[in-house]
Short mmCIF file of C-alpha atoms in Angstrom, two decimals:
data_model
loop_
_atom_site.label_atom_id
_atom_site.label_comp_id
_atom_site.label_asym_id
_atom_site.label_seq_id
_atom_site.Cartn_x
_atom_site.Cartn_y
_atom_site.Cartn_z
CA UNK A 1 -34.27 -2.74 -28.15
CA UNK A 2 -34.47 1.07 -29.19
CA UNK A 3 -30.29 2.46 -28.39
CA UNK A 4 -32.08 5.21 -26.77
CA UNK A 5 -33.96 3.72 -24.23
CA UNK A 6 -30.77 1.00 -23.81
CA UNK A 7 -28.77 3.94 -22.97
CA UNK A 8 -31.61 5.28 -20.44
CA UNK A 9 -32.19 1.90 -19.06
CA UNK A 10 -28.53 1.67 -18.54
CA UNK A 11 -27.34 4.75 -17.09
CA UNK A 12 -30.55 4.77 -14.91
CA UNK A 13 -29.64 0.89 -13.26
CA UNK A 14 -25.99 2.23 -12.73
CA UNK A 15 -27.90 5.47 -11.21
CA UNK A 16 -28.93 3.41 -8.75
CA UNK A 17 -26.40 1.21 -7.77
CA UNK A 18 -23.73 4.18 -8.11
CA UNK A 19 -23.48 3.51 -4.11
CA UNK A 20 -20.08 5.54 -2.93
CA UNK A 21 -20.13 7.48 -5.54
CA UNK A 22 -18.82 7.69 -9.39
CA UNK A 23 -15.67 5.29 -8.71
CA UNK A 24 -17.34 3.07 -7.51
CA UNK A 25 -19.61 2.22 -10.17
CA UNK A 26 -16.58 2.55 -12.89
CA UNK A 27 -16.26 -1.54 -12.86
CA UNK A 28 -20.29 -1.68 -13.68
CA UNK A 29 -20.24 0.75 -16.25
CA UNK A 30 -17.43 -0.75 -17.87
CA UNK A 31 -18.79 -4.32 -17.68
CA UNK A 32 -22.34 -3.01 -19.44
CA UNK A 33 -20.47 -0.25 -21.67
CA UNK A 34 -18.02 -2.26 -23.40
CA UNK A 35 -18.39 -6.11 -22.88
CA UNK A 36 -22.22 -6.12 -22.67
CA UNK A 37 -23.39 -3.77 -24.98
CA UNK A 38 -19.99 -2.96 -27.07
CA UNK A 39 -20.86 0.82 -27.16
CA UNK A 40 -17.26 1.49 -26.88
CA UNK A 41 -14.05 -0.84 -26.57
CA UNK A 42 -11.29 -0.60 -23.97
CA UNK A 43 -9.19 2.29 -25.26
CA UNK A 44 -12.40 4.72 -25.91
CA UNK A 45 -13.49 4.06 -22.35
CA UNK A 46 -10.31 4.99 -20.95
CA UNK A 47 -10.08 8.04 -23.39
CA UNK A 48 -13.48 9.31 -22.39
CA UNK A 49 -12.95 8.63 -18.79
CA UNK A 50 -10.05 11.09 -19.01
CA UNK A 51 -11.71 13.58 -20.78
CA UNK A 52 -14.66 13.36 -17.54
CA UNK A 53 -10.94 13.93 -15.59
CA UNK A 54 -10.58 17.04 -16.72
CA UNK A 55 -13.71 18.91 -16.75
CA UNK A 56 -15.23 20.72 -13.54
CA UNK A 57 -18.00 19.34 -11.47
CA UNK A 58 -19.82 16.09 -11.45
CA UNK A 59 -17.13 13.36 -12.24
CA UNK A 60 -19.09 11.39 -13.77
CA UNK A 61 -20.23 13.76 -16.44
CA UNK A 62 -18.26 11.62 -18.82
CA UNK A 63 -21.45 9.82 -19.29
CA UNK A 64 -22.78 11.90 -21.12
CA UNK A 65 -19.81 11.31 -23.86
CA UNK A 66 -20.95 8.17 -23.84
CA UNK A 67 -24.37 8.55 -24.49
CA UNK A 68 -23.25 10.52 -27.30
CA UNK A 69 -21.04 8.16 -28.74
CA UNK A 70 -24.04 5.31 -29.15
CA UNK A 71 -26.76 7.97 -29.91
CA UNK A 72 -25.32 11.34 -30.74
CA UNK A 73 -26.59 14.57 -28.73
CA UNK A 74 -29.97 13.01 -27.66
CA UNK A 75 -27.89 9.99 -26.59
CA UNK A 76 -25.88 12.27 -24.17
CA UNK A 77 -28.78 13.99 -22.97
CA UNK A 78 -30.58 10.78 -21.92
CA UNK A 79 -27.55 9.24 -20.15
CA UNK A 80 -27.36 12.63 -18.34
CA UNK A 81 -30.87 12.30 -17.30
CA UNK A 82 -30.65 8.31 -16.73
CA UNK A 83 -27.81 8.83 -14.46
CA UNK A 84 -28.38 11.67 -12.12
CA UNK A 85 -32.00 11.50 -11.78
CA UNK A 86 -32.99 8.65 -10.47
CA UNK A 87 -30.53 8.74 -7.52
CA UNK A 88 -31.53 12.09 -7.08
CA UNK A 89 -34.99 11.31 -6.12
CA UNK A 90 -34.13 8.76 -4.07
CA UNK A 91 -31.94 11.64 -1.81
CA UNK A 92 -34.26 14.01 -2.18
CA UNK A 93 -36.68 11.50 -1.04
CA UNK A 94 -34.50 10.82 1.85
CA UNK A 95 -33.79 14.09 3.03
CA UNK A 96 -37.13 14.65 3.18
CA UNK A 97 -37.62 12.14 5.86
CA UNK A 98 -34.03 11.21 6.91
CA UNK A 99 -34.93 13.50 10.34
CA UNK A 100 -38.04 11.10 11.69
CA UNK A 101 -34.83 8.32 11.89
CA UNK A 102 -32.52 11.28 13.81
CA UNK A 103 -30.94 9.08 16.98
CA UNK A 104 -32.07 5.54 15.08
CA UNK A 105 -28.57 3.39 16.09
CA UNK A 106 -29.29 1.60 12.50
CA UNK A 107 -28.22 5.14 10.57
CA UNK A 108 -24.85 4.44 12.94
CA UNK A 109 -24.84 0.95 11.57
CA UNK A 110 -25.64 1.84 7.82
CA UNK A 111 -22.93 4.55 8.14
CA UNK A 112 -20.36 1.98 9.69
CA UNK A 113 -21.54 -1.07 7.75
CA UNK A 114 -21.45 0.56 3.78
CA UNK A 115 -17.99 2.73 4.52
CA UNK A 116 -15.61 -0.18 4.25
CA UNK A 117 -17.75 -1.68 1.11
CA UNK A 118 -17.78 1.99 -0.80
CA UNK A 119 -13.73 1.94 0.32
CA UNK A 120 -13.36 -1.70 -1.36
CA UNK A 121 -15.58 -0.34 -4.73
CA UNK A 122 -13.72 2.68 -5.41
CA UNK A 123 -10.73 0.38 -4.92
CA UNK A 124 -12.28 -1.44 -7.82
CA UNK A 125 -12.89 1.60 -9.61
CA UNK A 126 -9.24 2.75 -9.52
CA UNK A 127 -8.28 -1.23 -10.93
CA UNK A 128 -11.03 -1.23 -13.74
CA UNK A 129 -9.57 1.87 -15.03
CA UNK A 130 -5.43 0.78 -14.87
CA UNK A 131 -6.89 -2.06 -16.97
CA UNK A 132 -7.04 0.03 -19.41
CA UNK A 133 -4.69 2.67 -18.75
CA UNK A 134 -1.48 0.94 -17.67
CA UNK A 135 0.02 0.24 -20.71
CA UNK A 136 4.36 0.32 -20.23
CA UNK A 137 6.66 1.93 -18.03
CA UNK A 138 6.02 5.10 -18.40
CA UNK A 139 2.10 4.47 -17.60
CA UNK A 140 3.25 3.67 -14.41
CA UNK A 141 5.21 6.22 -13.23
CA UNK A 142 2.60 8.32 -14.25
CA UNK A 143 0.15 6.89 -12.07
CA UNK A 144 2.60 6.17 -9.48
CA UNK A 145 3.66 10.30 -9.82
CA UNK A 146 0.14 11.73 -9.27
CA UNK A 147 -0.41 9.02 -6.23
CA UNK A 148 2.35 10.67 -4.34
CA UNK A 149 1.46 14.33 -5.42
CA UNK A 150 -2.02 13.93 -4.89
CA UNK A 151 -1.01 12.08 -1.48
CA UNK A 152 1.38 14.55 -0.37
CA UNK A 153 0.94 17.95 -1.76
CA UNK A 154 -1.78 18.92 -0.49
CA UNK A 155 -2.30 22.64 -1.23
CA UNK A 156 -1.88 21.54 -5.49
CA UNK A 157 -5.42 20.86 -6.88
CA UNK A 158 -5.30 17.46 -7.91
CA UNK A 159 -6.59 18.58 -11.34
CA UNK A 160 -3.36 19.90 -11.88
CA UNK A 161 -1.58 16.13 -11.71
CA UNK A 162 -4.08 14.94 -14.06
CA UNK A 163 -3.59 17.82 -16.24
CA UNK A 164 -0.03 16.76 -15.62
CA UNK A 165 0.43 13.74 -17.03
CA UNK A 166 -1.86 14.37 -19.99
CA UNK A 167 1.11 16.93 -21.21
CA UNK A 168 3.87 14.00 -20.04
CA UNK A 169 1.87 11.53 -22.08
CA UNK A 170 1.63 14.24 -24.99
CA UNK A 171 5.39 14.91 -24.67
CA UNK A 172 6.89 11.59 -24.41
CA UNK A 173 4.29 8.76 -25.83
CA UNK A 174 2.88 10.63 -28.99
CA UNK A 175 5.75 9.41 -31.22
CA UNK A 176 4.55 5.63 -29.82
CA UNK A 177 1.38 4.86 -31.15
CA UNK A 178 0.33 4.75 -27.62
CA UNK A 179 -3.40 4.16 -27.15
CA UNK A 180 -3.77 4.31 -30.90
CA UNK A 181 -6.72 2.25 -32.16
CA UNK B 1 -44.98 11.91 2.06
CA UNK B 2 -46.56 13.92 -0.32
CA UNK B 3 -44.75 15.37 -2.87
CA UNK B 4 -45.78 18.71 -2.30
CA UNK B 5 -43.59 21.84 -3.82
CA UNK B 6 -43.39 23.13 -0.64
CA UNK B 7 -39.78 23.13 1.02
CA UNK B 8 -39.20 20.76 4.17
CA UNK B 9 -40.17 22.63 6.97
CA UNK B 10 -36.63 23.85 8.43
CA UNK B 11 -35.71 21.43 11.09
CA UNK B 12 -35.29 23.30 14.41
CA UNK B 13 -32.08 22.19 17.32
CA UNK B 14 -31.14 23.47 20.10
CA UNK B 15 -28.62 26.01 18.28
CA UNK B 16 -31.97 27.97 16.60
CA UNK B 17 -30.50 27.74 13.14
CA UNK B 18 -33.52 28.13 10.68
CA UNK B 19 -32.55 27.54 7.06
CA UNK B 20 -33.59 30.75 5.25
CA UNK B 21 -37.08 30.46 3.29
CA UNK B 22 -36.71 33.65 1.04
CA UNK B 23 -33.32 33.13 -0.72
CA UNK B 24 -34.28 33.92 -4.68
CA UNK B 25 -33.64 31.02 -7.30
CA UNK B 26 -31.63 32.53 -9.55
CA UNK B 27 -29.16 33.05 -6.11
CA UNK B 28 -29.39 29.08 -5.74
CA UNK B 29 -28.68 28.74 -9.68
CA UNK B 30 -25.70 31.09 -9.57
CA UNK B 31 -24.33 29.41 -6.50
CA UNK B 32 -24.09 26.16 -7.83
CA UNK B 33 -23.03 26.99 -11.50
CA UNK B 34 -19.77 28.94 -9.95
CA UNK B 35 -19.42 25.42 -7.99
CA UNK B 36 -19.90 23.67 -10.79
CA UNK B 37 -17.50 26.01 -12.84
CA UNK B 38 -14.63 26.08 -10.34
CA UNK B 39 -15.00 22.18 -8.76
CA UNK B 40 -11.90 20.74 -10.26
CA UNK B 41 -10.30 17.11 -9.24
CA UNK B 42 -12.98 15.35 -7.46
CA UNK B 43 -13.16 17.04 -4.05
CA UNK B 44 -16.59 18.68 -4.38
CA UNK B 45 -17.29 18.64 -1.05
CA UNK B 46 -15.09 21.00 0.09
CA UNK B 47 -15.95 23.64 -2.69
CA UNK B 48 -19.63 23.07 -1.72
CA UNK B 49 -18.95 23.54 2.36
CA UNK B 50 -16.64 26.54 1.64
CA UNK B 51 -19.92 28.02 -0.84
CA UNK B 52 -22.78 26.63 1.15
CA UNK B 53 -21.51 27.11 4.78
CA UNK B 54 -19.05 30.15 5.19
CA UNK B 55 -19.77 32.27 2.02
CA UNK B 56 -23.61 31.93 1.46
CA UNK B 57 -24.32 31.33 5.38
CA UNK B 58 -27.27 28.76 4.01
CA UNK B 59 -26.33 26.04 6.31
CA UNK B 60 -24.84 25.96 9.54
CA UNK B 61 -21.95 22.70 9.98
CA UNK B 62 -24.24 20.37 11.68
CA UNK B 63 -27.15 20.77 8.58
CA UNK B 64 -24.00 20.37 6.31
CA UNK B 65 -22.96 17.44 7.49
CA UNK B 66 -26.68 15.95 7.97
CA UNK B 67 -26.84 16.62 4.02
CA UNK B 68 -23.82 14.76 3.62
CA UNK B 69 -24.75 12.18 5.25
CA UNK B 70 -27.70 11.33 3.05
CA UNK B 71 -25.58 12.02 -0.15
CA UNK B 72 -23.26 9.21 0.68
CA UNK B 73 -25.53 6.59 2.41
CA UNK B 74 -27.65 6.48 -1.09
CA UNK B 75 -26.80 6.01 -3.90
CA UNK B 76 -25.23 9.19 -6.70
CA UNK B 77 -22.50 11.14 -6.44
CA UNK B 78 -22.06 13.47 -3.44
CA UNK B 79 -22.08 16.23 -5.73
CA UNK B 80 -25.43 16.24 -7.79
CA UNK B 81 -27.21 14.49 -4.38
CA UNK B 82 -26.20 17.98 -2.19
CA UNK B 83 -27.25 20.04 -4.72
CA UNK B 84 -30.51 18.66 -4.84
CA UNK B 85 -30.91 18.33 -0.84
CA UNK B 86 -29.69 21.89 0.16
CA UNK B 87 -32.06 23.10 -3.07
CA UNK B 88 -34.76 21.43 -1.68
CA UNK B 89 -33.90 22.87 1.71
CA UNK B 90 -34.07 26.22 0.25
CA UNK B 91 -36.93 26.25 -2.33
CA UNK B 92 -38.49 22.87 -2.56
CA UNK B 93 -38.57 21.29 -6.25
CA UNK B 94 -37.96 24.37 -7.65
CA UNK B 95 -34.67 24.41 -5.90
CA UNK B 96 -33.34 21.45 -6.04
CA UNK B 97 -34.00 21.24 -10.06
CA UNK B 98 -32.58 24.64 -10.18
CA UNK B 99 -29.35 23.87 -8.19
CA UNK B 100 -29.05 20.59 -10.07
CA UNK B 101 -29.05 22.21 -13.25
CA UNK B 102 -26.45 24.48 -11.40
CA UNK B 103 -23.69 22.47 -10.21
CA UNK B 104 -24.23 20.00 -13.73
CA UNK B 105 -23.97 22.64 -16.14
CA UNK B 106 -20.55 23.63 -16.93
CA UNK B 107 -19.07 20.59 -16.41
CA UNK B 108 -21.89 19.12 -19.06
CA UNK B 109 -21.14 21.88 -21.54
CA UNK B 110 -16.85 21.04 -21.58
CA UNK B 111 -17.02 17.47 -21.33
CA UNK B 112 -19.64 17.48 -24.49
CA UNK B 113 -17.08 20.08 -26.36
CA UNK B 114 -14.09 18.07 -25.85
CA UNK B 115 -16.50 14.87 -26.60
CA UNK B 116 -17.01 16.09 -29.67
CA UNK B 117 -13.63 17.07 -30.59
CA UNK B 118 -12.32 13.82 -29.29
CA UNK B 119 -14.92 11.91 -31.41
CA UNK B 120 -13.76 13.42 -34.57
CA UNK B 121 -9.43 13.27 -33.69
CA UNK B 122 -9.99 9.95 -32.15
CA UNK B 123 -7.25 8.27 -34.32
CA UNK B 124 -4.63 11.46 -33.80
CA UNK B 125 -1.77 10.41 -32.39
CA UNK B 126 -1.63 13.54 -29.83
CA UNK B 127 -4.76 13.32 -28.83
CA UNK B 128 -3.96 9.28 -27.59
CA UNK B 129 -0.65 10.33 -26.32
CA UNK B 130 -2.40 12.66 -23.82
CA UNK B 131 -5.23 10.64 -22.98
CA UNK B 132 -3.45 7.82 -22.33
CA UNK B 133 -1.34 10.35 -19.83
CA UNK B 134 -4.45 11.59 -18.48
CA UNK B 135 -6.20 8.07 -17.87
CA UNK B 136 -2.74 6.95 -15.99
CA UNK B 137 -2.94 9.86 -13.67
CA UNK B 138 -6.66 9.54 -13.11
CA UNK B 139 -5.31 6.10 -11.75
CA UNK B 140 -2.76 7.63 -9.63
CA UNK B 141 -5.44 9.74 -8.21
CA UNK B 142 -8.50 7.42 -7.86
CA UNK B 143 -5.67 5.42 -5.69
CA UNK B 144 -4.49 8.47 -3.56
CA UNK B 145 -8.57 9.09 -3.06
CA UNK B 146 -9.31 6.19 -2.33
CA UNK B 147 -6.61 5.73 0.65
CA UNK B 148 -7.59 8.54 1.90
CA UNK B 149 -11.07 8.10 2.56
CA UNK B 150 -9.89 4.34 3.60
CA UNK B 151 -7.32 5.89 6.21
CA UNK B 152 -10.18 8.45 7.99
CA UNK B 153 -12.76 5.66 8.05
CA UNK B 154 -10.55 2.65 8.85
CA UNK B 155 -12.02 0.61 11.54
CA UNK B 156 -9.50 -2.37 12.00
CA UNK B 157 -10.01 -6.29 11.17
CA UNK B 158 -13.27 -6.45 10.32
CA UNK B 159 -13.44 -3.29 7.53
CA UNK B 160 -9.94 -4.46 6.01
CA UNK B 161 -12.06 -8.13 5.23
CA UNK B 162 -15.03 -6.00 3.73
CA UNK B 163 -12.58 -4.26 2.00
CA UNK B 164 -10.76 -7.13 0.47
CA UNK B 165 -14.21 -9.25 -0.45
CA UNK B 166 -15.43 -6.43 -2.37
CA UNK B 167 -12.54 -5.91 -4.30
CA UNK B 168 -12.32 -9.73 -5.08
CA UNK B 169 -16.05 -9.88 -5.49
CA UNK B 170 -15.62 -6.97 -8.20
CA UNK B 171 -12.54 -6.86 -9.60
CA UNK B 172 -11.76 -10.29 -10.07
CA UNK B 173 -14.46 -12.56 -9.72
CA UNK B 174 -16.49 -10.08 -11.83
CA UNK B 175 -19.37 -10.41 -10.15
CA UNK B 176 -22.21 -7.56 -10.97
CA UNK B 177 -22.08 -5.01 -8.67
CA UNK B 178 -25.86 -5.63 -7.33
CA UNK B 179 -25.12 -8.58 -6.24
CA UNK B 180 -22.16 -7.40 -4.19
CA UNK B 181 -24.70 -4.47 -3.04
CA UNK B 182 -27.24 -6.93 -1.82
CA UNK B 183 -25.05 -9.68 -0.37
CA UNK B 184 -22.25 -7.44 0.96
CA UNK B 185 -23.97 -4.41 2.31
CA UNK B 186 -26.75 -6.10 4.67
CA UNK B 187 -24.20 -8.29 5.98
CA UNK B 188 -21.47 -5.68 6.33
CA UNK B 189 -24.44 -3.32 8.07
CA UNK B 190 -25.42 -6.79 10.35
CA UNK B 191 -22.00 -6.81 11.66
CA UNK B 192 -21.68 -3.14 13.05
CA UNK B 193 -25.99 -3.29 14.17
CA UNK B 194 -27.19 -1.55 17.27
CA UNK B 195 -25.75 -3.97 20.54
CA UNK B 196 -28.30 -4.25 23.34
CA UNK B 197 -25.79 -2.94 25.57
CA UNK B 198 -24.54 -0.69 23.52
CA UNK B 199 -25.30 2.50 25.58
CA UNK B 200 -22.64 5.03 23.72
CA UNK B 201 -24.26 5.17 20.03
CA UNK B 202 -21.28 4.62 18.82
CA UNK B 203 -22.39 1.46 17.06
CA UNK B 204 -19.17 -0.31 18.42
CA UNK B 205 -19.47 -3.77 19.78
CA UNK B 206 -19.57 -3.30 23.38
CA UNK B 207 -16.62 -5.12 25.10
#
């Protein structure tokens, strides 16, 4: 099949299952991105979800890297498109007539029902992306550093962690070869 | 429905908030882009209450939260789904392409810059280092996140066993993540559904 339309076919079916949110359809994306379709291997989907860390808005805007790395610029623009859009019919859809249900006990149920399953897939998320990150000590006490800032200290933007242990990484794993290709 | 370009007719509650009709687009478009712009480390939600709610008085709480609601109960991020809601709210299609555009915009703009530049350093050693930093603190925080969420919406027992077949399902039975959607979800929704005697809509099993 045409790389474009892979790349819209495949942002658009994560679009759609992206229920909960980006982390929880980080597993997915990782499944089709590197083991199905071999767009990008382990390290380069770790690098580029990084690079989606540090960038305002949208966190899954990464995609777009993505798209670019398989296609180039019209590449990036279709996995924009493929992964946005679709879900953002179906809401706008919704909204539109999420009132005739206002009072329905089901919304209660759907509400109650897919918080615990969005909980366990963005618990998935946050393991499909040590896979690839947690590489050594010092990995870890990264992560293990910006779970108890971003836990505790409240009042730091959490940006700033991430941020953070990019310039620890810089400082004390360059000399390494860490996540060298 | 038809997909007219006309914007859903303001819902009316007992408070008498009326969502404004006249509010210009380029207002909606420059809303969104300095949400976009400013939105750092994942918790969107409160830039877009603190814009939407107290500084641009477009929504009251309660038509917040109703937006909210959608924007996690289907599927998309909570981010790009509000936009398009509240723009739609505002100014029909128009507005919800327009505040789309908005809140994606200059986050799409960096993260294809530094794309770029990382495609062409992707073998420099600094550029690893950092990355590798970067994608162990992401870890850190998509843990802290996610415990946090889990903490406000824990509901005993019965979520902690949703919880742990969905991460088993996922992370290491590798099972695709539709599946888990269509198995998991209905039944997890069948477990909390509407009791007969369930008189306080809380969706609670009555004792």
């Amino acid at each position: 099949m045409n790389q474009n339309l892979s790349v819209l076919a495949v942002f658009s079916l994560l679009s759609v299952l992206a229920v909960g949110g980006g982390a929880a359809v980080l597993p997915e994306t990782k499944e089709l991105v590197v083991n199905q379709y071999h767009w990008l291997n382990d390290d380069q989907f770790r690098d580029i979800y990084g690079l989606g860390q540090v960038v305002p808005g949208p966190n899954m805007l990464m995609v777009m890297v993505i798209g670019y790395h398989v296609t180039g610029f019209l590449g990036a623009l279709l996995a924009y498109l493929g992964f946005f859009v679709p879900a953002g019919i179906l809401s706008w859809g919704a909204s539109r007539v999420w009132d005739h249900f206002e009072g329905s006990p089901w919304r209660v149920s759907l509400q109650k029902g897919m918080a615990p399953l969005v909980i366990g897939l963005m618990a998935a998320g946050a393991i499909a992306i040590a896979r690839t990150a947690i590489e050594g000590e010092l990995t870890v006490a990264i992560a293990v550093g910006t779970f108890i800032g971003v836990s505790f200290i409240r009042r730091v933007n959490p940006a700033f962690f991430v941020l953070g242990g990019g310039l620890i990484g810089l400082i004390l794993l360059s000399g390494t070869g860490a996540g060298m290709p | 429905m038809s997909a007219s370009a006309e914007p859903a007719p303001p819902a009316d509650d007992s408070t008498g908030y009326v969502i404004p009709r006249d509010v210009p687009l380029w207002d909606i478009f420059l809303t969104f882009l300095v949400i976009g712009a400013t939105s750092f480390g994942g918790g969107v939600v409160a830039y877009l209450r603190a814009g939407l709610v107290i500084r641009k008085k477009w929504l009251d709480e309660e038509h917040f939260m109703s937006a909210l609601e959608i924007s996690q109960a289907l599927p998309g991020l909570n981010a790009t789904n509000m936009a398009i809601i509240v723009g739609d709210r505002l100014r029909g299609i128009a507005g919800a392409v327009i505040a789309f555009l908005g809140i994606t915009l200059p986050g799409a703009a960096l993260v294809m810059l530094l794309g770029v530049l990382y495609a062409s350093n992707a073998s420099n050693p600094y550029v690893n280092a950092a990355l590798v930093g970067v994608g162990s603190a992401a870890v850190g925080m998509l843990a802290a996140v996610t415990m946090q969420i889990g903490r406000k919406q824990f509901g005993g027992l019965i979520d902690a066993a949703i919880i742990v077949v969905t991460v088993t399902m996922v992370s290491f039975l590798h099972i695709s993540l539709i599946w888990v959607l269509v198995t998991v979800g209905p039944a997890a929704v069948f477990i909390y559904r509407p009791r007969k005697n369930d008189t306080d809509g809380t969706g609670e099993p009555a004792a």
